Amino acid sequence: MASNIIDKLESLVPELTSALGQASSLEEVEGIRVRFLGRKGLLAELMSQVTTLAPEERPMVGKIANQAKAAMTSLWEDKVTAIKSQKQQHGLEIFDPSSPSWRPDLGSIHPITKVTREICSVFTSLGFDVVSGPEVENDFNNFEALNMPLEHPARDMQDTLYISDSILMRTHTSPLQVRTMLSRKPPLAVIAPGKVYRRDSDLTHTPMFHQVEGLLVGKDVTMADLRGILTAFVHKVFGQDIKVRFRPSFFPFTEPSAEVDMSCVLCGGTGRKDENPCRVCKETGWVEILGCGMVDPAVFAKVGYDPDEYVGFAFGLGVERITMLKYGVGDLRMFFENDLRFLGQFA
Ligand code: DAH
């Protein structure tokens, strides 16, 4: 009886080997596994007979059965691996329902978009409307109406990307001041985010970058209003502890004009000069964030507003700069390379 079972057990391995030899698909191999190694398979059937043997015969036969099982399992696994790698070499997909699925990549808002939206929401909460206009502009809106006549150096071919003599890529968002005033009656308060273009490309300049323009026109508008609004803006975006200062400057379309600095976000305005000097403010404690001023009466005249009746203020800021300061990004190029490891941090 025992020798009969042993013979059958020993013949299982060559039988399995020959069955596997003829199989070429994972389905066939699975069928073979069920037939030989399954719960009701040939091996299980023989194992169940072991219990009918005399007690002293059982250990020896059991041992042979276990050896056969181990040998068969390993033959079967080798065959599965061989078929899978063959499939892979042929580029065929393997469906393995037990393998964990990959996590889909979730998109994230680009930091420039995120900060643009934040800036706009600060100003809309103060009552400003958001307006937009074309990136291809005419000379009148981009220069002429902004008090930059033909000879103005800002029109230099070095800076401006011209489409034709009078059509160009807007070099700033300030033409939205002109477009807004040509199409609306005061009082008004608008904010205009958008892309702008200049022939400039190095470590700290890109040919396309983003600005947000602001314009408010009314009857009793003063520079104190401008200061109040911009201070509120800086506090909302960077925190209440940040100090704001106005520095006299010049822009053709505002008079007086100012540049606005805020206390340095990195060194807390101390202008650290020690062994680890502040790289953000270059040890001055201040960083420039925008240009602004009271709308020049010459601009009102160009758009048909009565300069004796209306006053207004305008400002323009660079979104890349604000974003770099807000998130401590040290390299402008990060915004344009679209490296998902960088962008994903703004999810
Ligand atoms: N348009 C200016 C530039 O691109 C920025 C600017 C300065 C806008 C002063 C303004 C302003 O509205 O009042 O450099």
Short mmCIF file of C-alpha atoms and ligand atoms in Angstrom, two decimals:
data_model
loop_
_atom_site.label_atom_id
_atom_site.label_comp_id
_atom_site.label_asym_id
_atom_site.label_seq_id
_atom_site.Cartn_x
_atom_site.Cartn_y
_atom_site.Cartn_z
CA MET A 1 0.00 0.00 0.00
CA ALA A 2 2.71 2.45 1.06
CA SER A 3 4.90 1.62 -1.91
CA ASN A 4 1.95 2.19 -4.23
CA ILE A 5 1.49 5.75 -2.87
CA ILE A 6 5.22 6.41 -3.01
CA ASP A 7 5.36 5.35 -6.67
CA LYS A 8 2.49 7.66 -7.51
CA LEU A 9 4.05 10.55 -5.57
CA GLU A 10 7.34 10.11 -7.33
CA SER A 11 5.71 10.10 -10.73
CA LEU A 12 3.98 13.43 -10.04
CA VAL A 13 7.14 15.50 -10.51
CA PRO A 14 7.98 14.23 -14.03
CA GLU A 15 4.30 14.46 -14.99
CA LEU A 16 4.15 18.06 -13.84
CA THR A 17 7.39 18.84 -15.60
CA SER A 18 6.07 17.54 -18.87
CA ALA A 19 2.71 19.34 -18.47
CA LEU A 20 4.45 22.64 -17.73
CA GLY A 21 6.76 22.08 -20.67
CA GLN A 22 3.78 22.16 -23.01
CA ALA A 23 2.10 25.16 -21.41
CA SER A 24 2.65 28.63 -22.87
CA SER A 25 0.13 30.86 -21.10
CA LEU A 26 -0.51 31.89 -17.51
CA GLU A 27 -4.04 30.46 -17.84
CA GLU A 28 -2.71 27.03 -18.80
CA VAL A 29 -0.17 27.13 -16.01
CA GLU A 30 -2.89 28.00 -13.54
CA GLY A 31 -4.94 25.03 -14.75
CA ILE A 32 -1.93 22.79 -14.18
CA ARG A 33 -1.47 24.16 -10.70
CA VAL A 34 -5.09 23.36 -9.85
CA ARG A 35 -4.77 19.87 -11.32
CA PHE A 36 -1.58 18.98 -9.44
CA LEU A 37 -1.42 21.24 -6.41
CA GLY A 38 -5.00 22.40 -5.90
CA ARG A 39 -7.14 21.57 -2.89
CA LYS A 40 -8.69 18.66 -4.77
CA GLY A 41 -5.65 18.03 -6.96
CA LEU A 42 -3.54 14.94 -7.50
CA LEU A 43 -1.15 15.69 -4.65
CA ALA A 44 -3.97 16.39 -2.18
CA GLU A 45 -5.63 13.15 -3.19
CA LEU A 46 -2.46 11.14 -2.47
CA MET A 47 -1.85 13.05 0.80
CA SER A 48 -5.33 12.09 1.97
CA GLN A 49 -4.44 8.44 1.45
CA VAL A 50 -1.51 8.76 3.84
CA THR A 51 -3.95 8.70 6.73
CA THR A 52 -5.06 5.20 5.69
CA LEU A 53 -1.54 3.82 6.14
CA ALA A 54 -0.23 2.04 9.17
CA PRO A 55 1.03 4.57 11.77
CA GLU A 56 4.67 3.52 11.41
CA GLU A 57 4.57 4.04 7.61
CA ARG A 58 3.05 7.52 7.74
CA PRO A 59 6.12 9.64 8.64
CA MET A 60 8.21 8.30 5.77
CA VAL A 61 5.47 8.64 3.17
CA GLY A 62 4.51 12.06 4.55
CA LYS A 63 8.08 13.20 4.13
CA ILE A 64 8.19 12.07 0.50
CA ALA A 65 4.87 13.82 -0.13
CA ASN A 66 6.23 17.07 1.29
CA GLN A 67 9.36 16.84 -0.82
CA ALA A 68 7.22 16.26 -3.92
CA LYS A 69 5.08 19.25 -3.01
CA ALA A 70 8.09 21.52 -2.57
CA ALA A 71 9.62 20.39 -5.85
CA MET A 72 6.36 20.84 -7.73
CA THR A 73 5.68 24.25 -6.26
CA SER A 74 9.09 25.48 -7.22
CA LEU A 75 8.79 24.07 -10.77
CA TRP A 76 5.44 25.78 -11.11
CA GLU A 77 6.77 29.14 -9.81
CA ASP A 78 9.71 29.02 -12.19
CA LYS A 79 7.34 28.50 -15.08
CA VAL A 80 5.15 31.46 -14.05
CA THR A 81 8.21 33.70 -13.78
CA ALA A 82 9.43 32.54 -17.16
CA ILE A 83 6.12 33.30 -18.87
CA LYS A 84 5.84 36.72 -17.21
CA SER A 85 9.32 37.79 -18.22
CA GLN A 86 8.70 36.56 -21.75
CA LYS A 87 5.53 38.67 -21.85
CA GLN A 88 7.39 41.67 -20.53
CA GLN A 89 10.03 41.29 -23.19
CA HIS A 90 7.31 41.33 -25.78
CA GLY A 91 5.75 44.38 -24.15
CA LEU A 92 2.55 42.58 -23.25
CA GLU A 93 0.68 43.75 -20.23
CA ILE A 94 0.41 41.41 -17.28
CA PHE A 95 -2.79 41.56 -15.40
CA ASP A 96 -2.06 40.90 -11.79
CA PRO A 97 -5.18 41.68 -9.78
CA SER A 98 -3.23 41.44 -6.54
CA SER A 99 -0.65 44.11 -7.33
CA PRO A 100 -1.27 47.48 -5.63
CA SER A 101 -2.51 50.14 -8.00
CA TRP A 102 -0.49 53.32 -8.52
CA ARG A 103 -1.71 56.57 -7.07
CA PRO A 104 -2.87 58.93 -9.79
CA ASP A 105 -0.89 62.19 -9.89
CA LEU A 106 -3.10 65.02 -8.71
CA GLY A 107 -2.54 68.32 -10.43
CA SER A 108 -1.83 71.43 -8.41
CA ILE A 109 -2.32 75.12 -8.95
CA HIS A 110 0.83 76.79 -10.30
CA PRO A 111 2.33 79.05 -7.61
CA ILE A 112 2.05 82.09 -9.90
CA THR A 113 -1.66 81.39 -10.42
CA LYS A 114 -2.11 80.78 -6.72
CA VAL A 115 -0.51 84.08 -5.72
CA THR A 116 -2.27 85.98 -8.52
CA ARG A 117 -5.59 84.70 -7.18
CA GLU A 118 -4.63 85.63 -3.64
CA ILE A 119 -3.66 89.16 -4.70
CA CYS A 120 -6.91 89.56 -6.63
CA SER A 121 -8.96 88.32 -3.71
CA VAL A 122 -7.34 90.84 -1.35
CA PHE A 123 -8.29 93.65 -3.70
CA THR A 124 -11.76 92.38 -4.56
CA SER A 125 -12.45 92.24 -0.82
CA LEU A 126 -11.58 95.95 -0.81
CA GLY A 127 -14.09 96.61 -3.59
CA PHE A 128 -11.91 96.40 -6.72
CA ASP A 129 -13.21 94.72 -9.93
CA VAL A 130 -10.98 92.31 -11.83
CA VAL A 131 -10.48 93.26 -15.50
CA SER A 132 -8.40 91.77 -18.29
CA GLY A 133 -7.21 92.68 -21.76
CA PRO A 134 -5.21 91.35 -24.70
CA GLU A 135 -1.53 90.49 -24.52
CA VAL A 136 -1.08 91.86 -28.05
CA GLU A 137 -1.55 95.59 -27.62
CA ASN A 138 -1.35 98.72 -29.65
CA ASP A 139 1.19 101.44 -29.14
CA PHE A 140 -1.42 103.90 -27.90
CA ASN A 141 -2.56 101.77 -24.95
CA ASN A 142 0.87 100.48 -24.01
CA PHE A 143 2.85 103.73 -24.39
CA GLU A 144 1.22 106.80 -25.90
CA ALA A 145 -1.73 107.16 -23.54
CA LEU A 146 0.53 106.42 -20.59
CA ASN A 147 2.50 109.55 -21.27
CA MET A 148 5.32 107.74 -23.06
CA PRO A 149 5.57 109.55 -26.38
CA LEU A 150 7.38 108.24 -29.43
CA GLU A 151 10.86 109.18 -28.32
CA HIS A 152 10.45 107.52 -24.93
CA PRO A 153 13.29 105.10 -24.16
CA ALA A 154 10.87 102.45 -22.84
CA ARG A 155 9.85 101.84 -26.43
CA ASP A 156 13.35 100.77 -27.31
CA MET A 157 13.60 97.64 -29.43
CA GLN A 158 15.78 96.30 -26.63
CA ASP A 159 12.77 96.00 -24.38
CA THR A 160 9.69 95.70 -26.51
CA LEU A 161 8.64 92.75 -28.65
CA TYR A 162 7.08 94.40 -31.69
CA ILE A 163 4.60 92.69 -33.98
CA SER A 164 4.58 95.68 -36.34
CA ASP A 165 5.38 99.39 -35.98
CA SER A 166 2.29 100.01 -33.89
CA ILE A 167 1.37 96.54 -32.57
CA LEU A 168 3.38 94.93 -29.82
CA MET A 169 3.35 92.44 -26.97
CA ARG A 170 2.30 94.47 -23.95
CA THR A 171 5.37 95.28 -21.84
CA HIS A 172 3.29 95.82 -18.69
CA THR A 173 -0.30 95.56 -17.48
CA SER A 174 -0.62 99.36 -17.41
CA PRO A 175 -2.52 99.44 -20.76
CA LEU A 176 -5.41 98.04 -18.72
CA GLN A 177 -5.54 101.45 -17.04
CA VAL A 178 -6.14 103.00 -20.46
CA ARG A 179 -8.62 100.36 -21.61
CA THR A 180 -10.57 100.66 -18.38
CA MET A 181 -10.77 104.44 -18.46
CA LEU A 182 -11.76 104.44 -22.14
CA SER A 183 -14.65 102.08 -21.42
CA ARG A 184 -15.87 103.17 -17.97
CA LYS A 185 -16.87 106.32 -16.22
CA PRO A 186 -15.38 107.16 -12.81
CA PRO A 187 -15.56 106.44 -9.94
CA LEU A 188 -13.87 103.11 -10.51
CA ALA A 189 -11.47 100.71 -8.87
CA VAL A 190 -10.00 97.84 -10.88
CA ILE A 191 -7.29 95.27 -10.63
CA ALA A 192 -5.79 93.68 -13.77
CA PRO A 193 -3.66 90.53 -13.60
CA GLY A 194 -1.87 89.23 -16.67
CA LYS A 195 1.16 88.16 -18.64
CA VAL A 196 3.60 90.75 -19.94
CA TYR A 197 6.50 90.45 -22.37
CA ARG A 198 9.95 91.97 -22.71
CA ARG A 199 13.05 91.18 -24.70
CA ASP A 200 15.03 90.20 -21.69
CA SER A 201 16.35 86.84 -20.57
CA ASP A 202 18.90 86.09 -17.87
CA LEU A 203 19.03 84.73 -14.33
CA THR A 204 16.58 87.28 -13.00
CA HIS A 205 14.55 88.09 -16.13
CA THR A 206 12.30 86.01 -18.33
CA PRO A 207 10.78 87.17 -21.64
CA MET A 208 7.32 86.58 -20.21
CA PHE A 209 6.33 87.31 -16.65
CA HIS A 210 3.25 88.28 -14.67
CA GLN A 211 2.02 91.57 -13.29
CA VAL A 212 -1.00 92.86 -11.46
CA GLU A 213 -2.09 96.41 -12.18
CA GLY A 214 -4.33 98.48 -9.94
CA LEU A 215 -6.23 101.68 -10.70
CA LEU A 216 -8.61 103.71 -8.63
CA VAL A 217 -10.20 106.94 -9.86
CA GLY A 218 -12.57 109.21 -8.00
CA LYS A 219 -12.99 112.74 -6.74
CA ASP A 220 -11.29 112.85 -3.36
CA VAL A 221 -8.50 110.34 -3.77
CA THR A 222 -5.20 111.05 -2.06
CA MET A 223 -1.82 109.45 -1.72
CA ALA A 224 -2.84 108.52 1.83
CA ASP A 225 -5.56 106.28 0.35
CA LEU A 226 -2.95 104.65 -1.86
CA ARG A 227 -0.72 104.08 1.11
CA GLY A 228 -3.56 102.68 3.20
CA ILE A 229 -4.67 100.26 0.49
CA LEU A 230 -1.16 99.02 -0.27
CA THR A 231 -0.30 98.62 3.41
CA ALA A 232 -3.48 96.59 3.92
CA PHE A 233 -2.47 94.47 0.93
CA VAL A 234 1.04 93.79 2.26
CA HIS A 235 -0.33 92.92 5.69
CA LYS A 236 -2.88 90.51 4.21
CA VAL A 237 -0.35 88.69 2.05
CA PHE A 238 2.74 88.77 4.28
CA GLY A 239 1.43 89.35 7.79
CA GLN A 240 0.67 92.24 10.13
CA ASP A 241 4.23 92.63 11.39
CA ILE A 242 5.63 93.68 8.03
CA LYS A 243 6.56 97.36 7.71
CA VAL A 244 5.88 99.31 4.53
CA ARG A 245 7.71 102.37 3.24
CA PHE A 246 7.28 104.61 0.22
CA ARG A 247 10.36 105.82 -1.65
CA PRO A 248 10.16 108.63 -4.23
CA SER A 249 10.56 107.36 -7.79
CA PHE A 250 9.55 108.14 -11.33
CA PHE A 251 7.08 106.64 -13.79
CA PRO A 252 5.86 108.60 -16.82
CA PHE A 253 2.18 107.87 -16.07
CA THR A 254 2.11 108.81 -12.38
CA GLU A 255 2.96 112.03 -10.59
CA PRO A 256 4.15 111.86 -7.90
CA SER A 257 5.51 108.33 -8.22
CA ALA A 258 6.84 106.02 -5.56
CA GLU A 259 8.33 102.62 -5.14
CA VAL A 260 7.09 100.60 -2.22
CA ASP A 261 9.41 98.54 -0.03
CA MET A 262 8.45 96.16 2.71
CA SER A 263 10.59 95.01 5.59
CA CYS A 264 12.52 91.90 4.62
CA VAL A 265 10.59 88.67 5.16
CA LEU A 266 13.74 86.63 5.57
CA CYS A 267 15.71 88.58 8.18
CA GLY A 268 12.71 90.32 9.73
CA GLY A 269 13.95 93.72 8.56
CA THR A 270 17.20 93.56 10.49
CA GLY A 271 19.33 93.55 7.35
CA ARG A 272 21.53 90.86 8.90
CA LYS A 273 25.21 91.45 8.14
CA ASP A 274 26.80 88.74 10.30
CA GLU A 275 28.57 85.62 9.01
CA ASN A 276 25.22 84.65 7.42
CA PRO A 277 24.20 87.90 5.65
CA CYS A 278 20.63 88.24 4.38
CA ARG A 279 20.60 87.40 0.66
CA VAL A 280 16.99 88.47 0.10
CA CYS A 281 17.34 92.15 1.07
CA LYS A 282 21.10 92.31 0.41
CA GLU A 283 21.59 93.37 4.04
CA THR A 284 19.38 96.46 3.76
CA GLY A 285 16.37 95.14 5.72
CA TRP A 286 14.01 96.25 2.89
CA VAL A 287 12.79 94.69 -0.34
CA GLU A 288 11.12 96.53 -3.20
CA ILE A 289 7.75 95.10 -4.15
CA LEU A 290 5.94 97.50 -6.44
CA GLY A 291 5.68 100.81 -8.24
CA CYS A 292 2.83 103.25 -7.80
CA GLY A 293 1.72 106.86 -7.83
CA MET A 294 -1.05 109.34 -8.47
CA VAL A 295 -2.36 109.14 -12.05
CA ASP A 296 -0.67 111.83 -14.13
CA PRO A 297 -3.22 114.41 -15.41
CA ALA A 298 -1.71 113.88 -18.89
CA VAL A 299 -3.04 110.30 -18.80
CA PHE A 300 -6.54 111.51 -17.86
CA ALA A 301 -6.40 113.91 -20.77
CA LYS A 302 -5.57 111.06 -23.18
CA VAL A 303 -8.61 109.01 -22.11
CA GLY A 304 -11.01 111.93 -21.95
CA TYR A 305 -11.33 112.30 -18.17
CA ASP A 306 -11.32 115.85 -16.87
CA PRO A 307 -8.05 116.21 -14.91
CA ASP A 308 -9.58 119.09 -12.90
CA GLU A 309 -12.45 116.89 -11.75
CA TYR A 310 -10.82 113.52 -11.15
CA VAL A 311 -7.85 112.17 -9.27
CA GLY A 312 -6.66 108.63 -8.97
CA PHE A 313 -3.88 106.31 -8.04
CA ALA A 314 -2.29 103.38 -9.84
CA PHE A 315 0.11 100.64 -8.94
CA GLY A 316 1.80 97.72 -10.63
CA LEU A 317 3.50 94.73 -9.12
CA GLY A 318 5.41 91.70 -10.33
CA VAL A 319 3.77 88.43 -9.34
CA GLU A 320 6.97 86.35 -9.62
CA ARG A 321 8.67 88.64 -7.15
CA ILE A 322 5.83 88.51 -4.63
CA THR A 323 5.71 84.71 -4.97
CA MET A 324 9.46 84.37 -4.44
CA LEU A 325 9.25 86.47 -1.29
CA LYS A 326 6.17 84.73 0.02
CA TYR A 327 7.46 81.19 -0.46
CA GLY A 328 11.21 81.79 -0.20
CA VAL A 329 11.86 80.70 -3.79
CA GLY A 330 15.42 81.72 -4.66
CA ASP A 331 15.47 81.09 -8.39
CA LEU A 332 13.06 82.70 -10.88
CA ARG A 333 13.55 79.84 -13.34
CA MET A 334 11.73 77.42 -11.03
CA PHE A 335 8.44 78.99 -12.12
CA PHE A 336 9.00 78.19 -15.78
CA GLU A 337 10.61 74.76 -15.69
CA ASN A 338 7.44 72.94 -14.61
CA ASP A 339 9.30 70.43 -12.46
CA LEU A 340 6.52 68.50 -10.72
CA ARG A 341 8.65 68.11 -7.57
CA PHE A 342 8.59 71.90 -7.25
CA LEU A 343 5.02 72.50 -8.39
CA GLY A 344 3.61 69.71 -6.20
CA GLN A 345 4.63 71.63 -3.09
CA PHE A 346 1.92 74.18 -3.83
CA ALA A 347 -0.88 71.58 -3.90
N1 DAH B 1 4.12 99.51 -15.39
C1 DAH B 1 5.26 99.60 -14.51
C2 DAH B 1 6.32 98.60 -14.92
O1 DAH B 1 6.03 97.67 -15.59
C3 DAH B 1 4.87 99.34 -13.09
C4 DAH B 1 4.01 100.42 -12.52
C5 DAH B 1 4.57 101.47 -11.86
C6 DAH B 1 2.65 100.40 -12.68
C7 DAH B 1 3.83 102.50 -11.33
C8 DAH B 1 1.85 101.43 -12.14
C9 DAH B 1 2.48 102.47 -11.48
O2 DAH B 1 0.54 101.44 -12.26
O3 DAH B 1 1.72 103.46 -10.96
O4 DAH B 1 7.44 98.74 -14.54
#
